[in-house]
mmCIF file of C-alpha atoms and ligand atoms in Angstrom:
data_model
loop_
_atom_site.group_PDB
_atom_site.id
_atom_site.type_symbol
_atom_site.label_atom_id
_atom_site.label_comp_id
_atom_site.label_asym_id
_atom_site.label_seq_id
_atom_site.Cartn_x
_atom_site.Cartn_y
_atom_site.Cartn_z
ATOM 1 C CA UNK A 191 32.050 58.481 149.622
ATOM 2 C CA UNK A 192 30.605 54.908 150.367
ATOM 3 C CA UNK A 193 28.287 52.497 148.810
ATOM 4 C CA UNK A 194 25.731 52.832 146.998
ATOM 5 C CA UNK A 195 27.357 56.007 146.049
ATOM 6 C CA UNK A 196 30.874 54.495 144.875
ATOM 7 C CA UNK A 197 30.656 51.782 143.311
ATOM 8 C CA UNK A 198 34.535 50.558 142.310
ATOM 9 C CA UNK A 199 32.587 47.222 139.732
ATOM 10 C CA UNK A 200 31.758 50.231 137.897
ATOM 11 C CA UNK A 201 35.440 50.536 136.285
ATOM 12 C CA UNK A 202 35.993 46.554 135.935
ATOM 13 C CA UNK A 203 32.837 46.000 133.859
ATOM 14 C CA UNK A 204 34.464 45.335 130.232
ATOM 15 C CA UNK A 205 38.764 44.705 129.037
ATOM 16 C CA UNK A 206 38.401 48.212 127.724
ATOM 17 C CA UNK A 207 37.307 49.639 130.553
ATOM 18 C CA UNK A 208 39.861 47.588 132.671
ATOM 19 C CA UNK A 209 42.846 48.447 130.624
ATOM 20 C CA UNK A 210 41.936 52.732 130.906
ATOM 21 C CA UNK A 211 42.189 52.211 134.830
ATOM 22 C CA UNK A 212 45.225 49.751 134.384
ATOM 23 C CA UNK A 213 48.158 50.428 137.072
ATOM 24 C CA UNK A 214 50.315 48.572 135.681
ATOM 25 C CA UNK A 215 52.004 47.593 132.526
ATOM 26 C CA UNK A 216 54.480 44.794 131.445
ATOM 27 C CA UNK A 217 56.617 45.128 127.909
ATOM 28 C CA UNK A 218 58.566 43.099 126.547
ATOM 29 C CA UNK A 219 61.483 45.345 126.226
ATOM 30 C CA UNK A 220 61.694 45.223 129.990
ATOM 31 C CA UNK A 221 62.267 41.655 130.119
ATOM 32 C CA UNK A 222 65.901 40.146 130.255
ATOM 33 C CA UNK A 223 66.559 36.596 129.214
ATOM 34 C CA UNK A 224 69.021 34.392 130.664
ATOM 35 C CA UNK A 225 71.090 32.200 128.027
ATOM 36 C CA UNK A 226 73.852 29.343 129.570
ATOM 37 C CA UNK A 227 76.399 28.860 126.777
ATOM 38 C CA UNK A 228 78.561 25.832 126.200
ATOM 39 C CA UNK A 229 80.785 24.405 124.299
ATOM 40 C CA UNK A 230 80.138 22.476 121.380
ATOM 41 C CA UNK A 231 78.149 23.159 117.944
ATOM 42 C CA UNK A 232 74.842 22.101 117.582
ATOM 43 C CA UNK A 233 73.970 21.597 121.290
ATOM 44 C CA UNK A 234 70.543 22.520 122.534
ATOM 45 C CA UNK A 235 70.543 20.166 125.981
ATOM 46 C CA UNK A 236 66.920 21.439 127.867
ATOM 47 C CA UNK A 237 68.108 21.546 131.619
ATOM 48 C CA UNK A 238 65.702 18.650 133.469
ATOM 49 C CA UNK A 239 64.304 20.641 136.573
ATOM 50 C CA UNK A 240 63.909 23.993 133.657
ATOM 51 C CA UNK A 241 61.197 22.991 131.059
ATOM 52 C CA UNK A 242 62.431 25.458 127.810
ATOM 53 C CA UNK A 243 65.470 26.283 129.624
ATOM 54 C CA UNK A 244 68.217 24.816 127.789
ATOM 55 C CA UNK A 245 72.891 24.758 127.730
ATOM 56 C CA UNK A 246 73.390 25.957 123.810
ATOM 57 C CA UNK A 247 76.504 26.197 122.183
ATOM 58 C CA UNK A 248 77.808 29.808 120.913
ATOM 59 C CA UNK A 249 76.083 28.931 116.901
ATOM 60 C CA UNK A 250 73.150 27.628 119.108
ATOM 61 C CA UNK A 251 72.499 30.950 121.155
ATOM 62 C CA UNK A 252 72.839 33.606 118.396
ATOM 63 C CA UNK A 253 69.917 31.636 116.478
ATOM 64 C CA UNK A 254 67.531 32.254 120.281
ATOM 65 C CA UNK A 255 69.483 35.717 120.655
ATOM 66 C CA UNK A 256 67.548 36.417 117.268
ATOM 67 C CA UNK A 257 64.349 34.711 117.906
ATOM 68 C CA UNK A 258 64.668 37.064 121.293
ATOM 69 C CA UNK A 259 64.924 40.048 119.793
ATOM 70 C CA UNK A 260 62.160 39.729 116.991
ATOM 71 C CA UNK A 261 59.897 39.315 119.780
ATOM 72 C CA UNK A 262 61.215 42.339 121.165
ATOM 73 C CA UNK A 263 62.805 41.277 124.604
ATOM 74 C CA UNK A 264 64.887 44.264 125.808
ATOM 75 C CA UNK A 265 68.615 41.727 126.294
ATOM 76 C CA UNK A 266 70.001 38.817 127.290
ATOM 77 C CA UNK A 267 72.226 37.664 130.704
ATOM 78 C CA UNK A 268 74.266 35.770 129.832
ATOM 79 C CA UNK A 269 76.007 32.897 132.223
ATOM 80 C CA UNK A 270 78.999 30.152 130.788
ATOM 81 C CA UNK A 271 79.515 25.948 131.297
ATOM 82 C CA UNK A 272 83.264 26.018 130.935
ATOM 83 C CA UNK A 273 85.296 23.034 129.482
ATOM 84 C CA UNK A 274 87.302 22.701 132.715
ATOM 85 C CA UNK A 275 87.069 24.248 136.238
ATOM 86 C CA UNK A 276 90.028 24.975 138.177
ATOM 87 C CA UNK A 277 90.522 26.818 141.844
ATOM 88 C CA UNK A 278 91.386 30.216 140.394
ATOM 89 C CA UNK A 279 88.747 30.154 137.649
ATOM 90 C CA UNK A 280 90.430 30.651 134.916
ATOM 91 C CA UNK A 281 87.002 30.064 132.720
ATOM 92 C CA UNK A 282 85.670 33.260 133.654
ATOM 93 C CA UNK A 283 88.375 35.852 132.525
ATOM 94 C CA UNK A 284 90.169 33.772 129.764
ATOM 95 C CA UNK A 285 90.313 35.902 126.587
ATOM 96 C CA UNK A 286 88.444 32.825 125.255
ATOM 97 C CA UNK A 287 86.536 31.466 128.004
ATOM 98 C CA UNK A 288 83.111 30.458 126.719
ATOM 99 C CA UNK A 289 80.852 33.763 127.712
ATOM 100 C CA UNK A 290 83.582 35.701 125.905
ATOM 101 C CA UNK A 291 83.268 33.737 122.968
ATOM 102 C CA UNK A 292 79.543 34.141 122.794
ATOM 103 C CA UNK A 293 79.704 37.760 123.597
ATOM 104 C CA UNK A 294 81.963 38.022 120.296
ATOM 105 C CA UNK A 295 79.338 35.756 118.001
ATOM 106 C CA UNK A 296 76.336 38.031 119.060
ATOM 107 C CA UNK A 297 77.838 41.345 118.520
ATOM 108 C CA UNK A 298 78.294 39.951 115.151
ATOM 109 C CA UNK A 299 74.869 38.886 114.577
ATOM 110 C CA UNK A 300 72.181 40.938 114.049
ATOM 111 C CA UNK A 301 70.359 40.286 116.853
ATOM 112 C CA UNK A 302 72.947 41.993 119.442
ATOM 113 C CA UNK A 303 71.461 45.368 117.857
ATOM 114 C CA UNK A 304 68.131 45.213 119.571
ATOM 115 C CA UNK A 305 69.014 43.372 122.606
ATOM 116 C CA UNK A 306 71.309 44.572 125.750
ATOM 117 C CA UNK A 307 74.049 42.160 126.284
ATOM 118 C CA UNK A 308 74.322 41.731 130.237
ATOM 119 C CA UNK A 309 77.159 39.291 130.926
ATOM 120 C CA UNK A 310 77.179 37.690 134.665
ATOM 121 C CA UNK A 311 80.134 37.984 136.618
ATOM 122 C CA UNK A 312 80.729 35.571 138.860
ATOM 123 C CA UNK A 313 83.084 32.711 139.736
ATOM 124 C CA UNK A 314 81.345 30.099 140.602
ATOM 125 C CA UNK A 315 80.453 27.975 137.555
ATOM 126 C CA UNK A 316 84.293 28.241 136.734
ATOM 127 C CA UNK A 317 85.384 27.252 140.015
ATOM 128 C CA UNK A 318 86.291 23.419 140.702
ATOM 129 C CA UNK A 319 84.538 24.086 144.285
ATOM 130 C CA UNK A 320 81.538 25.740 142.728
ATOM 131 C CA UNK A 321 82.246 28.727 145.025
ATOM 132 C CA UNK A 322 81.548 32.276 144.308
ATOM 133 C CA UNK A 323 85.169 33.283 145.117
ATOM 134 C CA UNK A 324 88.510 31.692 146.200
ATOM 135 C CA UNK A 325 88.517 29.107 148.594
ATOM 136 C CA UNK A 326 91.071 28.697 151.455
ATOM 137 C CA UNK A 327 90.771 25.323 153.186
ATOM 138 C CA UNK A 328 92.671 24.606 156.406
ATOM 139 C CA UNK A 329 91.274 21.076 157.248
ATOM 140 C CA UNK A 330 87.900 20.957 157.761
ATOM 141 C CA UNK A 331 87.677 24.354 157.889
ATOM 142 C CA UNK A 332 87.302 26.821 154.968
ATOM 143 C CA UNK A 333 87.169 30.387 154.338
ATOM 144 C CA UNK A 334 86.209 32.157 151.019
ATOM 145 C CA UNK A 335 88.420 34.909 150.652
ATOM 146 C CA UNK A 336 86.995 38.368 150.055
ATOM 147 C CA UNK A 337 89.604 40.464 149.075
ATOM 148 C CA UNK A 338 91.496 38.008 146.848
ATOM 149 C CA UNK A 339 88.774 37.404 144.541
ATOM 150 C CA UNK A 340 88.114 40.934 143.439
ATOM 151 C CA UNK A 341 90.869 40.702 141.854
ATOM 152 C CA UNK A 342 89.386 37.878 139.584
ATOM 153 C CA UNK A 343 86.192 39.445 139.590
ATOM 154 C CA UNK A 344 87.420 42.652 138.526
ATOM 155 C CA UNK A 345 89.688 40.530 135.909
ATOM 156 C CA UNK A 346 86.419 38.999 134.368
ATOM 157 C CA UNK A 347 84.645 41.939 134.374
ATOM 158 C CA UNK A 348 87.217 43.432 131.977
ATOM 159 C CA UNK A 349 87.435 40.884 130.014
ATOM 160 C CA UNK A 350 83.692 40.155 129.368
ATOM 161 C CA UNK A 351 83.391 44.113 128.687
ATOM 162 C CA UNK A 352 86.252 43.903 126.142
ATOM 163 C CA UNK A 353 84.369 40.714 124.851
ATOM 164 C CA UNK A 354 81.502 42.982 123.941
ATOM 165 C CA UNK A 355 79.127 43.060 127.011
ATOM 166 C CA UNK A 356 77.380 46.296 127.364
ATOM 167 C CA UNK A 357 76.558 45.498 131.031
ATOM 168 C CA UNK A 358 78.599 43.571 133.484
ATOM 169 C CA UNK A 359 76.190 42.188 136.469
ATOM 170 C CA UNK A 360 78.708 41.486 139.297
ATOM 171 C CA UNK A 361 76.722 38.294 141.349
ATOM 172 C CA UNK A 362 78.730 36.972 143.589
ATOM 173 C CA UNK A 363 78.395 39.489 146.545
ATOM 174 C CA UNK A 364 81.826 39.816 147.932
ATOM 175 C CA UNK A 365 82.186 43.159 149.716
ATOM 176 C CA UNK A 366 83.991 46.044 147.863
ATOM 177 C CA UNK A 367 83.333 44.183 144.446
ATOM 178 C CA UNK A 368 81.370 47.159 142.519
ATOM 179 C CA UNK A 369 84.748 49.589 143.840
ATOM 180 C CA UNK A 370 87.029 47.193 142.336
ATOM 181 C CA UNK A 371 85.467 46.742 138.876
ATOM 182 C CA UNK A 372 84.383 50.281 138.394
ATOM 183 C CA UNK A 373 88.263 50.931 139.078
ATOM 184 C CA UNK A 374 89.239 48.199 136.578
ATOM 185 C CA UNK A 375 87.554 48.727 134.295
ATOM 186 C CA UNK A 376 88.154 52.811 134.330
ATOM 187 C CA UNK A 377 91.548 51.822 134.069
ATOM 188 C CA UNK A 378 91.359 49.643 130.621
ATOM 189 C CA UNK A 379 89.248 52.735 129.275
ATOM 190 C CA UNK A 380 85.720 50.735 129.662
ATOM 191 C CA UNK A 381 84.440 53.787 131.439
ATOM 192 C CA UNK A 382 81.293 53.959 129.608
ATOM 193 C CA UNK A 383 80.419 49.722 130.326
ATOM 194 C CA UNK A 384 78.104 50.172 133.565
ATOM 195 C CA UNK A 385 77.525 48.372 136.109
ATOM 196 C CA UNK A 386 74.186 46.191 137.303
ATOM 197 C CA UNK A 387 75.373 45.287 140.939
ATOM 198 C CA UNK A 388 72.970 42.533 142.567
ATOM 199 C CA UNK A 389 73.400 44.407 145.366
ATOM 200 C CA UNK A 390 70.471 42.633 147.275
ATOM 201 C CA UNK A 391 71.186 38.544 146.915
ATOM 202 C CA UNK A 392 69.648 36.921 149.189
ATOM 203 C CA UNK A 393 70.701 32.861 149.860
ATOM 204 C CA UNK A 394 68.282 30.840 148.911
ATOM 205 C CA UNK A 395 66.650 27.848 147.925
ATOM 206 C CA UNK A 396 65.304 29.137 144.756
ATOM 207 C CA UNK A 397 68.608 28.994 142.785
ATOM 208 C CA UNK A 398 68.871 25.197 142.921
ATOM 209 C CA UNK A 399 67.336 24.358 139.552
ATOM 210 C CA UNK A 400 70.264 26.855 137.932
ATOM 211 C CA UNK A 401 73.082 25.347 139.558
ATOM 212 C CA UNK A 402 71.933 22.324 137.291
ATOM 213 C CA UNK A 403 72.050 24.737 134.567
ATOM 214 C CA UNK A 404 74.818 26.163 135.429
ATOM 215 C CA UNK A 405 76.416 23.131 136.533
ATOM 216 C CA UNK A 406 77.675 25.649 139.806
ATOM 217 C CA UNK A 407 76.870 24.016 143.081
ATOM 218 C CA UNK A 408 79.451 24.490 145.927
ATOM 219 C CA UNK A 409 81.047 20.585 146.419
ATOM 220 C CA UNK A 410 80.940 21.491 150.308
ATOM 221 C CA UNK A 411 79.316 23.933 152.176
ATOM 222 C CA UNK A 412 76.619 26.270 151.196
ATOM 223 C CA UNK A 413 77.282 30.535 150.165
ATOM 224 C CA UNK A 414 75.809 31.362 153.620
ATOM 225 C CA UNK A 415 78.827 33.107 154.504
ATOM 226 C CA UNK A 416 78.767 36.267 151.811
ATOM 227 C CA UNK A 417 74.768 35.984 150.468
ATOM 228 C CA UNK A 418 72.379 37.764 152.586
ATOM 229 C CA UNK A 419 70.008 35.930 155.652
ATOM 230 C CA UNK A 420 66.340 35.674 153.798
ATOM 231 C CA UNK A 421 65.208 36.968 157.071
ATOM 232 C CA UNK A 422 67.143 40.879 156.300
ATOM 233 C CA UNK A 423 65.278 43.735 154.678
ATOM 234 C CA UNK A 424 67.628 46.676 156.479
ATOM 235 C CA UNK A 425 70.525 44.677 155.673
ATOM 236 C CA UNK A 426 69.338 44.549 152.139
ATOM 237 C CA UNK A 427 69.131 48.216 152.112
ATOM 238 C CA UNK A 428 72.714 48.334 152.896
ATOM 239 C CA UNK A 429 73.730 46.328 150.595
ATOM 240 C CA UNK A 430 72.315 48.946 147.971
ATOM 241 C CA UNK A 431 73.983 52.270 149.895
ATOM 242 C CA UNK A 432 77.087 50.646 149.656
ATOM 243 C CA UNK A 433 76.985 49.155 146.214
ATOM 244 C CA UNK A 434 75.879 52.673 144.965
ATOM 245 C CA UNK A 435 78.507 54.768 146.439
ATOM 246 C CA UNK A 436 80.936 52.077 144.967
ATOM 247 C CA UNK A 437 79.815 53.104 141.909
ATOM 248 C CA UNK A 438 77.070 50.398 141.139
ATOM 249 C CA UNK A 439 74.390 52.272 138.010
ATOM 250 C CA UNK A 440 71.788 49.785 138.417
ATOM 251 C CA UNK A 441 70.610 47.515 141.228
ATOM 252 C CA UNK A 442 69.474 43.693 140.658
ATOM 253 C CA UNK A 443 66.967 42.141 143.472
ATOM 254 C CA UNK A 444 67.065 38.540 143.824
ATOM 255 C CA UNK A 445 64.961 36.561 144.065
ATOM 256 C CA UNK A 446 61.789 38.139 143.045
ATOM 257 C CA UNK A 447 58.854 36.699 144.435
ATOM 258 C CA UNK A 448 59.285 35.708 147.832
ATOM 259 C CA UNK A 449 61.206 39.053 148.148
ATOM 260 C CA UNK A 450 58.799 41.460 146.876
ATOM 261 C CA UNK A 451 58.903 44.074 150.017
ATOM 262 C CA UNK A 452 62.764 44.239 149.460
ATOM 263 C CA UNK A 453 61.942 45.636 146.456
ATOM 264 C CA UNK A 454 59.100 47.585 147.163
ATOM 265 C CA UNK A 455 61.226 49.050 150.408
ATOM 266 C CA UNK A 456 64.033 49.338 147.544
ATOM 267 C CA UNK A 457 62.152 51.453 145.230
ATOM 268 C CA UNK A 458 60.454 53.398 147.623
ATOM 269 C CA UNK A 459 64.623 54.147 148.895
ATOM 270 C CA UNK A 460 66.559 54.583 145.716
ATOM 271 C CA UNK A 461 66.642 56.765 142.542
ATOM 272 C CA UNK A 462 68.071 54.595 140.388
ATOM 273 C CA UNK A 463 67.009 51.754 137.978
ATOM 274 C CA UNK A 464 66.144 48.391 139.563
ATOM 275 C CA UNK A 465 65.704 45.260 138.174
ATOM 276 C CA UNK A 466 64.615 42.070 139.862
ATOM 277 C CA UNK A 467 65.373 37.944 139.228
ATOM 278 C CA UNK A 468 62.629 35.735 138.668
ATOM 279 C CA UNK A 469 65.040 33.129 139.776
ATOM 280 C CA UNK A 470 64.904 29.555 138.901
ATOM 281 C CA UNK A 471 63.238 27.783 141.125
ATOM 282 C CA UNK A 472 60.440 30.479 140.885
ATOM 283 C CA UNK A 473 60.119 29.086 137.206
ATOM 284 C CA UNK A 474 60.742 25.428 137.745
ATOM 285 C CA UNK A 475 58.224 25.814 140.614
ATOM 286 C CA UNK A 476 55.194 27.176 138.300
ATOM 287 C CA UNK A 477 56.854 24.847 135.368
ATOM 288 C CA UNK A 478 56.017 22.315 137.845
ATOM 289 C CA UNK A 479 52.229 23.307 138.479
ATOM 290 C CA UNK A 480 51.798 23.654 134.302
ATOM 291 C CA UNK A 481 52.860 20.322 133.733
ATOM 292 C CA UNK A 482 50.334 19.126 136.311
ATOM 293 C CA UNK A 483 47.429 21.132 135.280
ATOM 294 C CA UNK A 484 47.375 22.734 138.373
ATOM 295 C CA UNK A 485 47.650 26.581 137.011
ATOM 296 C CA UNK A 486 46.975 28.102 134.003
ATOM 297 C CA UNK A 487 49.712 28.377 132.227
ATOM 298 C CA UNK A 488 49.615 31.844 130.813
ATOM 299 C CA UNK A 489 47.461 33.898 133.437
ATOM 300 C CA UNK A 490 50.054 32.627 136.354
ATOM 301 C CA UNK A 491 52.917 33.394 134.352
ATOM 302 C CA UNK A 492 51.779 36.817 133.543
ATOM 303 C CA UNK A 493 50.321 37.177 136.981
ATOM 304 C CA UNK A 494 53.703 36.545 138.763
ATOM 305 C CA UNK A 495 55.700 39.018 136.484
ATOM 306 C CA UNK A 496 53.143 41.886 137.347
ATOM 307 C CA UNK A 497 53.375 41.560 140.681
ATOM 308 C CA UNK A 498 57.341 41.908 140.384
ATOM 309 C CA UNK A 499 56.828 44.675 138.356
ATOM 310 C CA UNK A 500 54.043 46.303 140.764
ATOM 311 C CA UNK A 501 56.621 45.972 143.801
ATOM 312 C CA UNK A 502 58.723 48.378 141.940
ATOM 313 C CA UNK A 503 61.343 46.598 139.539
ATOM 314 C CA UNK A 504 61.708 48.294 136.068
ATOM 315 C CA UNK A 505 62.980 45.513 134.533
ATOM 316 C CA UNK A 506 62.860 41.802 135.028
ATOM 317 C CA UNK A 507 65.041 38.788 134.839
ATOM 318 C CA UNK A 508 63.031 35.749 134.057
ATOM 319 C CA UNK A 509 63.306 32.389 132.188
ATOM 320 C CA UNK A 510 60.278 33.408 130.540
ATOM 321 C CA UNK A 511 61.097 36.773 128.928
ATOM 322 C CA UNK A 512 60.309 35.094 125.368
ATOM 323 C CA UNK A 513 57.084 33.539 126.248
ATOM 324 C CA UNK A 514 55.973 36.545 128.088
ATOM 325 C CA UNK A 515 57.178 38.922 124.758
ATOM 326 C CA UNK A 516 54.983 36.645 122.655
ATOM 327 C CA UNK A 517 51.826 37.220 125.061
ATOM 328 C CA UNK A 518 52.089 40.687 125.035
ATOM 329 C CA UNK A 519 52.969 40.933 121.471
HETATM 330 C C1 PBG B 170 75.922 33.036 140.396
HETATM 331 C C2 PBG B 170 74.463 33.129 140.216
HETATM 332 C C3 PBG B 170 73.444 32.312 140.717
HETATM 333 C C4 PBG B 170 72.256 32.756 140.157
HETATM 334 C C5 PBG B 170 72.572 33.849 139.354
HETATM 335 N N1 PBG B 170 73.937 34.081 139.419
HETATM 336 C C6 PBG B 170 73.506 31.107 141.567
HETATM 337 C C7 PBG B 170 73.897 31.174 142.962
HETATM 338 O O1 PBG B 170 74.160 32.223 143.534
HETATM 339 O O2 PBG B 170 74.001 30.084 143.527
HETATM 340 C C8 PBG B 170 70.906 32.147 140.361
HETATM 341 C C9 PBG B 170 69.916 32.431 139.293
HETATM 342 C C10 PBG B 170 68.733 31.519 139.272
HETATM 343 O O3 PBG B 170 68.487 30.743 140.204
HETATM 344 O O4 PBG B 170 67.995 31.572 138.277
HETATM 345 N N2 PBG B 170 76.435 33.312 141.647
#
């Protein structure tokens, strides 16, 4: 049928009639907020390139775990600032590293029973090198071993699990990771913890703000060498058939926005849950434009976390999960 017959204003004419025709929806219990504990009490240090991103100490982060969940956001990811690095990151699986500690002080808060705890598992902001694995170094030349660091992977994923995380997120995209920690953590009788593989990590330039928050940046070289080529979609999709038949429950896309037909081509693939990583230099990037008064704040935010969810995620990972809640809400 064609014009004047059809006319499509017809069903954009008023917000009621908008919202009956509405595609898609955003809640807030589909949004995950990321938290980076450190030591200390009192601390509450905003992250300069991350406007309302901020380090907070363990007493610090149960008070925005609770202000979290009574604005209904669905869980938190949290990531750790270690007192010390060393080569064999002994930050990440110490029985009280600084994620482990926090994992402990929100179970015991109130908070932790709306809200998902998702701890990261990673090496890389426990590493001196700030790599996502161990390092050999002959020279100049370096290597970061694969098969060696499952074992610390599948270490920390234990030990965050016994800590009290309901979902370890492996992110540092060795291969044969997701086999290794599913078999782990079997083993310690954490069969029920699952696993949210991001199984599609792509290297990029979008994670520089958080490797100020996360203090992680490799001192030499770049992660080239195990996170995916931007330029890969059937690669991606690899990625995701192998982390699944390793065992992986849910998939993590990362980033979002500049990746969006990964995900689409993702959803479109798999049957399983997928969630996707408003990384941060997506949010320091439309921080950026706020502070200038170059976007409206609150339509672009919103805007940008519908079109993640329209590619297909279920669930998103974004710096502003609480602002978002509140706008809904
Ligand atoms: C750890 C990790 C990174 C991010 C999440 N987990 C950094 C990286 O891979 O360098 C980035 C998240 C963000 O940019 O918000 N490997």
């Amino acid at each position: 049928m064609e014009y004047p017959i059809t006319r499509l204003r017809r069903l954009r004419r008023s917000e009621p009639m908008r919202s009956l025709v509405r595609e898609t929806h955003l809640e807030p219990g589909a949004l995950i907020l990321p938290l980076f504990l450190c030591e200390g009490e009192g601390v509450r240090r905003e992250v300069s390139s991350m406007p309302g991103v901020f380090n907070l100490s363990v007493d610090e982060a149960v008070k925005e775990a609770e202000s979290a969940a009574a604005l209904g956001v669905g869980g938190l990811l949290l990531f750790g600032l270690p007192a010390e690095k060393d080569e064999q990151a002994t930050g990440a699986w110490a029985e009280d590293g600084i994620v482990q500690r926090g994992l402990r002080a929100l179970k015991a808060s109130g908070a932790a029973k709306k809200l998902l705890l998702i701890a990261d598992v990673c090496l890389c902001e426990y590493t001196s090198h700030g790599h996502c694995g161990i390092v050999k170094k002959q020279g100049e030349e370096y290597e970061i071993e694969n098969d060696s660091s499952l074992a610390l992977l599948s270490k920390t994923a234990v030990s965050l699990a016994r800590a009290g995380a309901d979902i370890v997120a492996p992110s540092d995209m060795m291969d044969g990771r997701v086999a290794a920690i599913r078999d782990h953590l079997d083993d310690e009788g954490l069969e029920q913890t699952p696993i949210l593989s991001y199984a599609s990590k792509f290297a990029s330039a979008f994670y520089g703000p958080f490797r100020e928050a996360a203090d992680s940046a490799p001192q030499f070289g770049d992660r080239r060498s195990y996170q995916m080529d931007g330029a890969n979609l059937r690669e991606a999709m690899r990625e995701i058939d192998l982390d699944l038949a390793e065992g992986a429950d849910m998939i993590l896309m990362k980033p979002a926005m500049p990746y969006l037909d990964v995900i689409r081509a993702a959803r479109e693939r798999f049957d399983v849950p997928i969630g996707a990583y408003q990384v941060s230099g997506e949010y320091a990037m439309l921080q950026a434009a706020f502070a200038k008064g170059w976007l409206d704040r609150q339509r672009a935010m919103m805007e940008s976390l519908l079109s993640i969810r329209r590619a297909g995620a279920g669930f998103i990972v974004t710096y502003f999960a609480k602002e978002a809640a509140k706008a809904l809400g």
